[in-house]
Each structure stands twice: as C-alpha cells, then as structure tokens.
PDB file of C-alpha atoms and ligand atoms in Angstrom:
ATOM      1  CA  UNK A   1       1.887 -11.182  54.598  1.00 61.00           C
ATOM      2  CA  UNK A   2       1.084  -9.888  51.084  1.00 70.00           C
ATOM      3  CA  UNK A   3      -0.555  -6.478  51.225  1.00 77.00           C
ATOM      4  CA  UNK A   4      -4.118  -6.397  49.705  1.00 92.00           C
ATOM      5  CA  UNK A   5      -3.984  -4.680  46.379  1.00 97.00           C
ATOM      6  CA  UNK A   6      -6.210  -1.488  45.732  1.00 98.00           C
ATOM      7  CA  UNK A   7      -9.465  -1.225  43.747  1.00 98.00           C
ATOM      8  CA  UNK A   8      -9.835   1.707  41.464  1.00 98.00           C
ATOM      9  CA  UNK A   9     -13.188   2.100  39.607  1.00 98.00           C
ATOM     10  CA  UNK A  10     -14.129   4.596  36.954  1.00 98.00           C
ATOM     11  CA  UNK A  11     -17.493   5.914  36.432  1.00 98.00           C
ATOM     12  CA  UNK A  12     -19.534   8.328  34.325  1.00 96.00           C
ATOM     13  CA  UNK A  13     -22.592   8.565  31.930  1.00 88.00           C
ATOM     14  CA  UNK A  14     -22.145   7.142  28.297  1.00 85.00           C
ATOM     15  CA  UNK A  15     -19.905   9.402  26.462  1.00 88.00           C
ATOM     16  CA  UNK A  16     -18.118  10.708  29.431  1.00 93.00           C
ATOM     17  CA  UNK A  17     -14.869   9.273  28.190  1.00 92.00           C
ATOM     18  CA  UNK A  18     -14.286   6.413  30.505  1.00 93.00           C
ATOM     19  CA  UNK A  19     -12.775   4.162  28.043  1.00 89.00           C
ATOM     20  CA  UNK A  20     -10.356   6.864  26.906  1.00 90.00           C
ATOM     21  CA  UNK A  21      -9.413   7.872  30.492  1.00 96.00           C
ATOM     22  CA  UNK A  22      -9.089   4.181  31.711  1.00 96.00           C
ATOM     23  CA  UNK A  23      -6.051   4.168  29.476  1.00 96.00           C
ATOM     24  CA  UNK A  24      -4.468   7.244  31.097  1.00 96.00           C
ATOM     25  CA  UNK A  25      -5.039   5.629  34.406  1.00 98.00           C
ATOM     26  CA  UNK A  26      -3.470   2.228  33.479  1.00 98.00           C
ATOM     27  CA  UNK A  27      -0.454   4.133  31.678  1.00 97.00           C
ATOM     28  CA  UNK A  28       0.228   6.156  34.897  1.00 97.00           C
ATOM     29  CA  UNK A  29       0.111   3.003  37.182  1.00 98.00           C
ATOM     30  CA  UNK A  30       2.425   1.069  34.827  1.00 98.00           C
ATOM     31  CA  UNK A  31       4.932   3.910  34.723  1.00 97.00           C
ATOM     32  CA  UNK A  32       4.768   3.974  38.600  1.00 97.00           C
ATOM     33  CA  UNK A  33       5.727   0.035  38.478  1.00 97.00           C
ATOM     34  CA  UNK A  34       2.217  -0.878  39.902  1.00 97.00           C
ATOM     35  CA  UNK A  35       1.114  -4.400  39.031  1.00 97.00           C
ATOM     36  CA  UNK A  36      -2.478  -3.865  38.021  1.00 98.00           C
ATOM     37  CA  UNK A  37      -5.227  -5.830  35.967  1.00 98.00           C
ATOM     38  CA  UNK A  38      -7.847  -3.769  33.870  1.00 98.00           C
ATOM     39  CA  UNK A  39     -11.227  -5.040  33.588  1.00 98.00           C
ATOM     40  CA  UNK A  40     -14.730  -4.064  33.265  1.00 98.00           C
ATOM     41  CA  UNK A  41     -18.601  -4.208  34.497  1.00 98.00           C
ATOM     42  CA  UNK A  42     -20.795  -5.748  33.339  1.00 98.00           C
ATOM     43  CA  UNK A  43     -18.152  -8.377  32.414  1.00 98.00           C
ATOM     44  CA  UNK A  44     -14.697  -9.306  33.251  1.00 98.00           C
ATOM     45  CA  UNK A  45     -15.317 -13.090  33.064  1.00 98.00           C
ATOM     46  CA  UNK A  46     -16.817 -15.308  30.193  1.00 98.00           C
ATOM     47  CA  UNK A  47     -20.030 -15.633  32.077  1.00 98.00           C
ATOM     48  CA  UNK A  48     -20.251 -12.168  33.121  1.00 98.00           C
ATOM     49  CA  UNK A  49     -19.556 -11.081  29.480  1.00 98.00           C
ATOM     50  CA  UNK A  50     -22.465 -13.203  28.097  1.00 98.00           C
ATOM     51  CA  UNK A  51     -24.678 -11.501  30.977  1.00 98.00           C
ATOM     52  CA  UNK A  52     -23.382  -8.042  29.678  1.00 98.00           C
ATOM     53  CA  UNK A  53     -24.680  -9.043  26.095  1.00 97.00           C
ATOM     54  CA  UNK A  54     -28.011  -9.991  27.357  1.00 96.00           C
ATOM     55  CA  UNK A  55     -28.445  -6.748  29.258  1.00 96.00           C
ATOM     56  CA  UNK A  56     -27.268  -4.530  26.294  1.00 95.00           C
ATOM     57  CA  UNK A  57     -29.153  -6.405  23.685  1.00 93.00           C
ATOM     58  CA  UNK A  58     -32.415  -4.940  22.287  1.00 92.00           C
ATOM     59  CA  UNK A  59     -35.647  -7.254  23.116  1.00 94.00           C
ATOM     60  CA  UNK A  60     -38.963  -7.302  21.640  1.00 92.00           C
ATOM     61  CA  UNK A  61     -40.334  -7.048  25.104  1.00 94.00           C
ATOM     62  CA  UNK A  62     -39.964  -4.565  27.844  1.00 93.00           C
ATOM     63  CA  UNK A  63     -37.071  -5.175  30.390  1.00 95.00           C
ATOM     64  CA  UNK A  64     -37.906  -4.266  33.924  1.00 96.00           C
ATOM     65  CA  UNK A  65     -35.323  -2.346  36.155  1.00 96.00           C
ATOM     66  CA  UNK A  66     -35.587  -5.226  38.533  1.00 97.00           C
ATOM     67  CA  UNK A  67     -34.612  -7.763  35.687  1.00 97.00           C
ATOM     68  CA  UNK A  68     -31.556  -5.446  34.793  1.00 97.00           C
ATOM     69  CA  UNK A  69     -30.577  -5.044  38.379  1.00 98.00           C
ATOM     70  CA  UNK A  70     -30.440  -8.903  38.875  1.00 98.00           C
ATOM     71  CA  UNK A  71     -28.523  -9.545  35.573  1.00 98.00           C
ATOM     72  CA  UNK A  72     -25.901  -6.902  36.642  1.00 98.00           C
ATOM     73  CA  UNK A  73     -25.557  -8.492  40.177  1.00 98.00           C
ATOM     74  CA  UNK A  74     -25.259 -11.949  38.726  1.00 98.00           C
ATOM     75  CA  UNK A  75     -22.410 -10.807  36.669  1.00 98.00           C
ATOM     76  CA  UNK A  76     -20.802  -8.974  39.516  1.00 98.00           C
ATOM     77  CA  UNK A  77     -20.964 -11.978  41.630  1.00 98.00           C
ATOM     78  CA  UNK A  78     -19.101 -13.924  38.989  1.00 98.00           C
ATOM     79  CA  UNK A  79     -16.518 -11.217  38.507  1.00 98.00           C
ATOM     80  CA  UNK A  80     -15.915 -10.580  42.118  1.00 98.00           C
ATOM     81  CA  UNK A  81     -15.466 -14.219  43.135  1.00 98.00           C
ATOM     82  CA  UNK A  82     -13.318 -15.321  40.059  1.00 98.00           C
ATOM     83  CA  UNK A  83     -11.148 -12.117  39.406  1.00 98.00           C
ATOM     84  CA  UNK A  84     -11.347  -9.305  41.748  1.00 98.00           C
ATOM     85  CA  UNK A  85     -10.772 -10.847  45.099  1.00 97.00           C
ATOM     86  CA  UNK A  86      -8.364 -13.403  44.221  1.00 97.00           C
ATOM     87  CA  UNK A  87      -6.225 -10.588  42.502  1.00 98.00           C
ATOM     88  CA  UNK A  88      -6.513  -8.107  45.393  1.00 98.00           C
ATOM     89  CA  UNK A  89      -5.613 -10.823  47.738  1.00 97.00           C
ATOM     90  CA  UNK A  90      -2.364 -11.597  45.671  1.00 97.00           C
ATOM     91  CA  UNK A  91      -1.404  -7.853  45.925  1.00 96.00           C
ATOM     92  CA  UNK A  92      -2.357  -6.843  42.521  1.00 97.00           C
ATOM     93  CA  UNK A  93      -4.447  -3.554  42.088  1.00 98.00           C
ATOM     94  CA  UNK A  94      -7.630  -3.850  39.910  1.00 98.00           C
ATOM     95  CA  UNK A  95      -9.002  -0.924  37.717  1.00 98.00           C
ATOM     96  CA  UNK A  96     -12.509  -1.351  36.664  1.00 98.00           C
ATOM     97  CA  UNK A  97     -14.524   0.562  34.045  1.00 97.00           C
ATOM     98  CA  UNK A  98     -17.610   0.867  36.099  1.00 98.00           C
ATOM     99  CA  UNK A  99     -18.915  -0.824  39.327  1.00 98.00           C
ATOM    100  CA  UNK A 100     -21.596  -0.706  41.698  1.00 98.00           C
ATOM    101  CA  UNK A 101     -21.947   3.141  41.583  1.00 98.00           C
ATOM    102  CA  UNK A 102     -23.191   2.486  38.130  1.00 98.00           C
ATOM    103  CA  UNK A 103     -26.050   0.201  39.499  1.00 98.00           C
ATOM    104  CA  UNK A 104     -27.242   2.964  41.678  1.00 98.00           C
ATOM    105  CA  UNK A 105     -27.246   5.531  38.961  1.00 98.00           C
ATOM    106  CA  UNK A 106     -28.622   3.550  36.124  1.00 97.00           C
ATOM    107  CA  UNK A 107     -31.051   0.957  38.010  1.00 98.00           C
ATOM    108  CA  UNK A 108     -31.580   2.982  41.096  1.00 98.00           C
ATOM    109  CA  UNK A 109     -32.030   6.721  39.733  1.00 98.00           C
ATOM    110  CA  UNK A 110     -32.537   5.793  36.007  1.00 97.00           C
ATOM    111  CA  UNK A 111     -34.873   3.130  36.330  1.00 97.00           C
ATOM    112  CA  UNK A 112     -36.227   4.168  39.885  1.00 97.00           C
ATOM    113  CA  UNK A 113     -35.494   0.684  41.531  1.00 98.00           C
ATOM    114  CA  UNK A 114     -35.568   1.337  45.220  1.00 98.00           C
ATOM    115  CA  UNK A 115     -32.114   2.271  46.342  1.00 98.00           C
ATOM    116  CA  UNK A 116     -32.538  -0.136  49.395  1.00 98.00           C
ATOM    117  CA  UNK A 117     -32.988  -3.206  47.244  1.00 97.00           C
ATOM    118  CA  UNK A 118     -29.636  -2.214  45.519  1.00 98.00           C
ATOM    119  CA  UNK A 119     -28.071  -1.886  48.955  1.00 98.00           C
ATOM    120  CA  UNK A 120     -29.310  -5.267  50.020  1.00 98.00           C
ATOM    121  CA  UNK A 121     -27.874  -7.029  46.825  1.00 98.00           C
ATOM    122  CA  UNK A 122     -24.817  -4.926  47.351  1.00 98.00           C
ATOM    123  CA  UNK A 123     -24.239  -6.181  51.057  1.00 98.00           C
ATOM    124  CA  UNK A 124     -25.141  -9.801  49.909  1.00 97.00           C
ATOM    125  CA  UNK A 125     -22.811  -9.822  46.816  1.00 98.00           C
ATOM    126  CA  UNK A 126     -19.884  -7.833  47.894  1.00 97.00           C
ATOM    127  CA  UNK A 127     -19.763  -8.198  51.645  1.00 96.00           C
ATOM    128  CA  UNK A 128     -16.999  -5.740  52.712  1.00 94.00           C
ATOM    129  CA  UNK A 129     -15.712  -4.996  49.360  1.00 97.00           C
ATOM    130  CA  UNK A 130     -15.791  -1.471  48.093  1.00 98.00           C
ATOM    131  CA  UNK A 131     -13.511   0.668  45.762  1.00 98.00           C
ATOM    132  CA  UNK A 132     -10.628   2.383  47.412  1.00 98.00           C
ATOM    133  CA  UNK A 133     -10.847   5.226  44.758  1.00 98.00           C
ATOM    134  CA  UNK A 134     -13.518   5.955  42.199  1.00 98.00           C
ATOM    135  CA  UNK A 135     -13.150   8.670  39.422  1.00 98.00           C
ATOM    136  CA  UNK A 136     -16.370   9.899  38.433  1.00 98.00           C
ATOM    137  CA  UNK A 137     -16.350  11.646  34.857  1.00 98.00           C
ATOM    138  CA  UNK A 138     -18.933  14.279  35.142  1.00 98.00           C
ATOM    139  CA  UNK A 139     -20.192  15.829  31.900  1.00 97.00           C
ATOM    140  CA  UNK A 140     -23.452  17.628  30.701  1.00 96.00           C
ATOM    141  CA  UNK A 141     -25.838  15.199  29.355  1.00 94.00           C
ATOM    142  CA  UNK A 142     -26.248  17.286  26.090  1.00 93.00           C
ATOM    143  CA  UNK A 143     -22.344  17.207  25.559  1.00 94.00           C
ATOM    144  CA  UNK A 144     -22.128  13.515  26.192  1.00 91.00           C
ATOM    145  CA  UNK A 145     -24.975  12.682  23.780  1.00 89.00           C
ATOM    146  CA  UNK A 146     -23.304  14.787  21.157  1.00 90.00           C
ATOM    147  CA  UNK A 147     -20.201  12.617  21.554  1.00 88.00           C
ATOM    148  CA  UNK A 148     -22.104   9.222  21.392  1.00 84.00           C
ATOM    149  CA  UNK A 149     -23.982  10.595  18.466  1.00 85.00           C
ATOM    150  CA  UNK A 150     -20.796  11.130  16.644  1.00 85.00           C
ATOM    151  CA  UNK A 151     -19.695   7.674  16.996  1.00 79.00           C
ATOM    152  CA  UNK A 152     -20.296   5.293  14.092  1.00 75.00           C
ATOM    153  CA  UNK A 153     -21.228   2.179  16.392  1.00 82.00           C
ATOM    154  CA  UNK A 154     -24.827   1.241  16.611  1.00 84.00           C
ATOM    155  CA  UNK A 155     -26.478   2.209  19.961  1.00 82.00           C
ATOM    156  CA  UNK A 156     -27.139  -0.582  22.474  1.00 84.00           C
ATOM    157  CA  UNK A 157     -30.292  -0.859  24.417  1.00 82.00           C
ATOM    158  CA  UNK A 158     -29.374   1.660  27.194  1.00 86.00           C
ATOM    159  CA  UNK A 159     -27.939   4.141  24.784  1.00 81.00           C
ATOM    160  CA  UNK A 160     -31.337   4.408  23.138  1.00 81.00           C
ATOM    161  CA  UNK A 161     -32.846   5.866  26.574  1.00 83.00           C
ATOM    162  CA  UNK A 162     -34.102   9.465  26.361  1.00 84.00           C
ATOM    163  CA  UNK A 163     -32.373  12.603  28.081  1.00 89.00           C
ATOM    164  CA  UNK A 164     -34.581  12.512  31.339  1.00 94.00           C
ATOM    165  CA  UNK A 165     -33.260   8.973  31.926  1.00 95.00           C
ATOM    166  CA  UNK A 166     -29.390  10.305  31.532  1.00 95.00           C
ATOM    167  CA  UNK A 167     -30.364  13.452  33.750  1.00 96.00           C
ATOM    168  CA  UNK A 168     -31.518  11.191  36.471  1.00 97.00           C
ATOM    169  CA  UNK A 169     -28.390   8.990  36.069  1.00 97.00           C
ATOM    170  CA  UNK A 170     -26.115  12.011  36.350  1.00 97.00           C
ATOM    171  CA  UNK A 171     -28.091  13.287  39.551  1.00 98.00           C
ATOM    172  CA  UNK A 172     -27.607   9.930  41.076  1.00 98.00           C
ATOM    173  CA  UNK A 173     -23.829   9.999  40.435  1.00 98.00           C
ATOM    174  CA  UNK A 174     -23.437  13.379  41.876  1.00 98.00           C
ATOM    175  CA  UNK A 175     -25.460  12.367  44.843  1.00 98.00           C
ATOM    176  CA  UNK A 176     -23.369   9.538  45.489  1.00 98.00           C
ATOM    177  CA  UNK A 177     -20.252  11.470  45.141  1.00 98.00           C
ATOM    178  CA  UNK A 178     -21.587  13.753  47.893  1.00 98.00           C
ATOM    179  CA  UNK A 179     -22.267  10.921  50.112  1.00 98.00           C
ATOM    180  CA  UNK A 180     -18.889   8.878  49.531  1.00 98.00           C
ATOM    181  CA  UNK A 181     -15.494  10.321  50.192  1.00 97.00           C
ATOM    182  CA  UNK A 182     -13.711   7.674  47.821  1.00 98.00           C
ATOM    183  CA  UNK A 183     -15.608   9.342  44.896  1.00 98.00           C
ATOM    184  CA  UNK A 184     -13.593  12.157  43.081  1.00 98.00           C
ATOM    185  CA  UNK A 185     -15.594  14.353  40.640  1.00 98.00           C
ATOM    186  CA  UNK A 186     -13.605  15.168  37.382  1.00 98.00           C
ATOM    187  CA  UNK A 187     -14.900  17.824  35.045  1.00 97.00           C
ATOM    188  CA  UNK A 188     -15.251  15.772  31.771  1.00 97.00           C
ATOM    189  CA  UNK A 189     -16.604  18.568  29.688  1.00 95.00           C
ATOM    190  CA  UNK A 190     -12.904  19.789  29.324  1.00 96.00           C
ATOM    191  CA  UNK A 191     -10.702  19.252  26.520  1.00 95.00           C
ATOM    192  CA  UNK A 192      -9.618  15.673  26.653  1.00 94.00           C
ATOM    193  CA  UNK A 193      -5.873  16.573  27.529  1.00 95.00           C
ATOM    194  CA  UNK A 194      -7.017  18.521  30.527  1.00 97.00           C
ATOM    195  CA  UNK A 195      -9.503  15.797  31.523  1.00 97.00           C
ATOM    196  CA  UNK A 196      -6.507  13.374  31.392  1.00 97.00           C
ATOM    197  CA  UNK A 197      -4.090  15.677  33.378  1.00 97.00           C
ATOM    198  CA  UNK A 198      -6.830  15.813  36.021  1.00 98.00           C
ATOM    199  CA  UNK A 199      -7.416  11.921  36.112  1.00 98.00           C
ATOM    200  CA  UNK A 200      -3.680  11.566  36.301  1.00 98.00           C
ATOM    201  CA  UNK A 201      -3.081  13.973  39.074  1.00 98.00           C
ATOM    202  CA  UNK A 202      -5.855  12.371  41.389  1.00 98.00           C
ATOM    203  CA  UNK A 203      -4.434   8.852  40.631  1.00 98.00           C
ATOM    204  CA  UNK A 204      -0.577  10.021  41.290  1.00 98.00           C
ATOM    205  CA  UNK A 205      -1.544  11.292  44.753  1.00 98.00           C
ATOM    206  CA  UNK A 206      -3.477   8.045  45.484  1.00 98.00           C
ATOM    207  CA  UNK A 207      -0.294   5.980  44.323  1.00 97.00           C
ATOM    208  CA  UNK A 208       2.059   8.073  46.376  1.00 96.00           C
ATOM    209  CA  UNK A 209      -0.082   7.230  49.576  1.00 95.00           C
ATOM    210  CA  UNK A 210      -0.733   3.619  48.727  1.00 94.00           C
ATOM    211  CA  UNK A 211       2.080   1.981  46.589  1.00 89.00           C
ATOM    212  CA  UNK A 212       4.808   0.949  48.781  1.00 72.00           C
ATOM    213  CA  UNK A 213       7.363   0.693  45.834  1.00 64.00           C
ATOM    214  CA  UNK A 214       6.817   4.513  45.006  1.00 54.00           C
TER     215      UNK A 214
HETATM  216  N1  LIG B 301     -24.772  -0.518  33.344  1.00 52.32           N
HETATM  217  C1  LIG B 301     -25.697  -0.568  34.179  1.00 52.32           C
HETATM  218  O1  LIG B 301     -26.864  -0.167  33.655  1.00 52.32           O
HETATM  219  N2  LIG B 301     -25.700  -0.915  35.554  1.00 52.32           N
HETATM  220  C2  LIG B 301     -24.492  -1.466  36.045  1.00 52.32           C
HETATM  221  O2  LIG B 301     -24.373  -1.697  37.196  1.00 52.32           O
HETATM  222  C3  LIG B 301     -23.321  -1.307  35.139  1.00 52.32           C
HETATM  223  C4  LIG B 301     -23.409  -0.871  33.857  1.00 52.32           C
HETATM  224  C5  LIG B 301     -21.942  -1.704  35.612  1.00 52.32           C
HETATM  225  C6  LIG B 301     -22.241  -0.507  29.418  1.00 52.32           C
HETATM  226  O3  LIG B 301     -21.307   0.205  30.024  1.00 52.32           O
HETATM  227  C7  LIG B 301     -23.580   0.014  29.920  1.00 52.32           C
HETATM  228  O4  LIG B 301     -23.811  -0.728  31.096  1.00 52.32           O
HETATM  229  C8  LIG B 301     -23.787   1.234  30.403  1.00 52.32           C
HETATM  230  C9  LIG B 301     -24.418   1.363  31.754  1.00 52.32           C
HETATM  231  C10 LIG B 301     -24.785  -0.161  31.960  1.00 52.32           C
HETATM  232  N3  LIG B 301     -24.685   1.877  29.483  1.00 52.32           N
HETATM  233  N4  LIG B 301     -25.100   2.946  29.025  1.00 52.32           N
HETATM  234  N5  LIG B 301     -25.432   3.719  28.387  1.00 52.32           N
HETATM  235  P1  LIG B 301     -20.131   0.994  29.160  1.00 52.32           P
HETATM  236  O5  LIG B 301     -19.242   1.669  30.348  1.00 52.32           O
HETATM  237  O6  LIG B 301     -19.542  -0.165  28.476  1.00 52.32           O
HETATM  238  O7  LIG B 301     -20.640   1.743  28.047  1.00 52.32           O
HETATM  239  P2  LIG B 301     -20.803   3.252  27.756  1.00 52.32           P
HETATM  240  O8  LIG B 301     -21.173   4.043  28.902  1.00 52.32           O
HETATM  241  O9  LIG B 301     -21.645   3.271  26.548  1.00 52.32           O
HETATM  242  O10 LIG B 301     -19.273   3.734  27.685  1.00 52.32           O
HETATM  243  P3  LIG B 301     -18.458   3.809  26.287  1.00 52.32           P
HETATM  244  O11 LIG B 301     -19.206   3.608  25.100  1.00 52.32           O
HETATM  245  O12 LIG B 301     -17.256   3.096  26.223  1.00 52.32           O
HETATM  246  O13 LIG B 301     -18.446   5.358  26.576  1.00 52.32           O
HETATM  247  P4  LIG B 301     -17.200   6.174  27.444  1.00 52.32           P
HETATM  248  O14 LIG B 301     -16.274   5.156  27.755  1.00 52.32           O
HETATM  249  O15 LIG B 301     -17.830   6.901  28.471  1.00 52.32           O
HETATM  250  O16 LIG B 301     -16.705   7.106  26.588  1.00 52.32           O
HETATM  251  P5  LIG B 301     -15.395   6.983  25.329  1.00 52.32           P
HETATM  252  O17 LIG B 301     -15.618   5.977  24.282  1.00 52.32           O
HETATM  253  O18 LIG B 301     -14.122   7.028  25.886  1.00 52.32           O
HETATM  254  O19 LIG B 301     -15.631   8.371  24.690  1.00 52.32           O
HETATM  255  C11 LIG B 301     -16.895   8.591  23.899  1.00 52.32           C
HETATM  256  C12 LIG B 301     -16.363   9.374  22.650  1.00 52.32           C
HETATM  257  O20 LIG B 301     -16.299  10.963  23.249  1.00 52.32           O
HETATM  258  C13 LIG B 301     -14.993   9.198  21.982  1.00 52.32           C
HETATM  259  O21 LIG B 301     -15.437   9.326  20.776  1.00 52.32           O
HETATM  260  C14 LIG B 301     -14.101   9.937  22.710  1.00 52.32           C
HETATM  261  O22 LIG B 301     -13.022  10.252  21.739  1.00 52.32           O
HETATM  262  C15 LIG B 301     -14.850  11.191  22.965  1.00 52.32           C
HETATM  263  N6  LIG B 301     -14.300  12.053  24.197  1.00 52.32           N
HETATM  264  C16 LIG B 301     -13.978  11.530  25.279  1.00 52.32           C
HETATM  265  N7  LIG B 301     -13.599  12.497  26.117  1.00 52.32           N
HETATM  266  C17 LIG B 301     -13.641  13.697  25.366  1.00 52.32           C
HETATM  267  C18 LIG B 301     -13.454  14.966  25.753  1.00 52.32           C
HETATM  268  N8  LIG B 301     -13.042  15.403  26.877  1.00 52.32           N
HETATM  269  N9  LIG B 301     -13.638  15.883  24.739  1.00 52.32           N
HETATM  270  C19 LIG B 301     -14.193  15.666  23.461  1.00 52.32           C
HETATM  271  N10 LIG B 301     -14.391  14.405  23.072  1.00 52.32           N
HETATM  272  C20 LIG B 301     -14.202  13.374  24.144  1.00 52.32           C
END
C-alpha cells in the first residue's frame, strides 16, 4: 500500500516572507528526492483561484468577516477534494502557502469571527485532514509593513487593513503555535539568509523522520 504523503504548510502575516521561503522549502525537498506539489490558499484550483480574487478584490460595500470565512472555506473544500487529498493518497507531499491557521488568525482574531464557528467549518470541510508540519514565519508588524510598503504592487483589500488588525492576526498565530505542536515558530525578522537556514533546518529534520527514501 502507498504510504500517505506529508502535508506541510507555511504561515505568516503579509510581508513575513512566505513566498520567498516557500522556494527554500521546495528546493530542499527536491534535493532530498521528495516528490512534492507546491500550492497555495486561497486557491490551488481554477475555481478556488476565482474565489481568491473575490476575497482580495476591493468592493464598494463592506465585507463581513463571516462572508470572508465562507469564501475561504468554499475555496478550501474545492482545493482539498480536487488536489490535496488525491495527491496525499498517491504518496505525494503537498506544500501549501497558507491553510486553516490563516483562517483562525485573519477571520478569527483579525475579523473577530467566533473561533467556534471556524472550528465547526474546519471539521465539516476538512474531516481528519490537518497539516503534519507548519512553519509559522513570525515578524513584528512594523517590520512586515515596511517590507510590504517597499513593494511596487498595488495593495489588495486585506493588505489595506490597519496595524491593529495585523497585531491581532499575529497574536492569533502565536496563540495557535502554543496550542499545536506541529507549528514551528521561525524568527522571520532576521536576515533572509538566516531565516532560510532556520527553515531548511526544520524541514530537513522532518524529512529525515518521514521520508523513507532519505
Ligand atoms: N487569507 C485569509 O484571510 N484567510 C485565509 O484562510 C487564507 C488567506 C488562507 C493572501 O495571502 C491573503 O489571503 C492574505 C491573508 C488572506 N492577506 N493578507 N494580508 P497571500 O499569502 O497570498 O498574501 P500575502 O500575505 O500578502 O503574501 P505575500 O504578499 O506573498 O507576502 P509574503 O509571502 O509573506 O512575503 P514575500 O513576498 O516573500 O516577502 C515580502 C517582501 O519582503 C519581499 O520584497 C521580500 O524580498 C522581502 N523579505 C522577505 N523576507 C525578508 C527578510 N528576512 N529580510 C528582508 N526582507 C525580506
């Protein structure tokens, strides 16, 4: 019987360096001979990517935390059923830029949607599926905002939120890291080379424990 693949997620506030460090994770898995699939949330399938666009677009009406929550989980249901589960079942590893920890941090702590509601949807949509390893890139809000401000790209709807919102998001992530052993906190305020070294060290240990070919 094929052994189920492993599910790795990357988390962090905007500007924490997820995209940059996702590359470091994937390069390391490739070097170890792990068959992996990189993906992201919200997104990862054509319909889920369309829902991502809806979530991040600016609207001439207020968008409630509950609406955001339902859009995020609609996209996740699609992604899980069409991509994540089939790949894990085939023995492939899945590396995802954000997953449900982001929902607890952004919609739960950021938008103040009751955490119990998120837990209900998590159970309904995911069943038993949870990441095996989560790298949470932690950085002070001011540092992250300086990095985002330095980028050329226009800010999306969530990136336009104020500092208080991102402070709550960070607190939410740190609270989850205390509650879940799978979440490893990486100091993403360091020089990029050092952050990548720390990320690779954690992934390397995980591969040693879980990849039968290594
Ligand atoms: N969202 C949600 O609300 N609920 C959910 O359930 C989910 C998501 C799943 C899109 O996510 C939005 O979806 C996100 C939360 C919401 N909104 N926000 N805000 P995303 O992950 O696609 O978007 P993002 O958070 O804005 O990610 P990003 O723009 O790709 O940023 P990043 O990946 O964290 O950072 P980066 O692009 O790798 O780095 C940012 C810049 O900093 C870049 O110029 C780097 O070169 C630089 N950088 C990175 N690391 C360093 C270090 N260590 N030193 C110096 N400079 C650095």
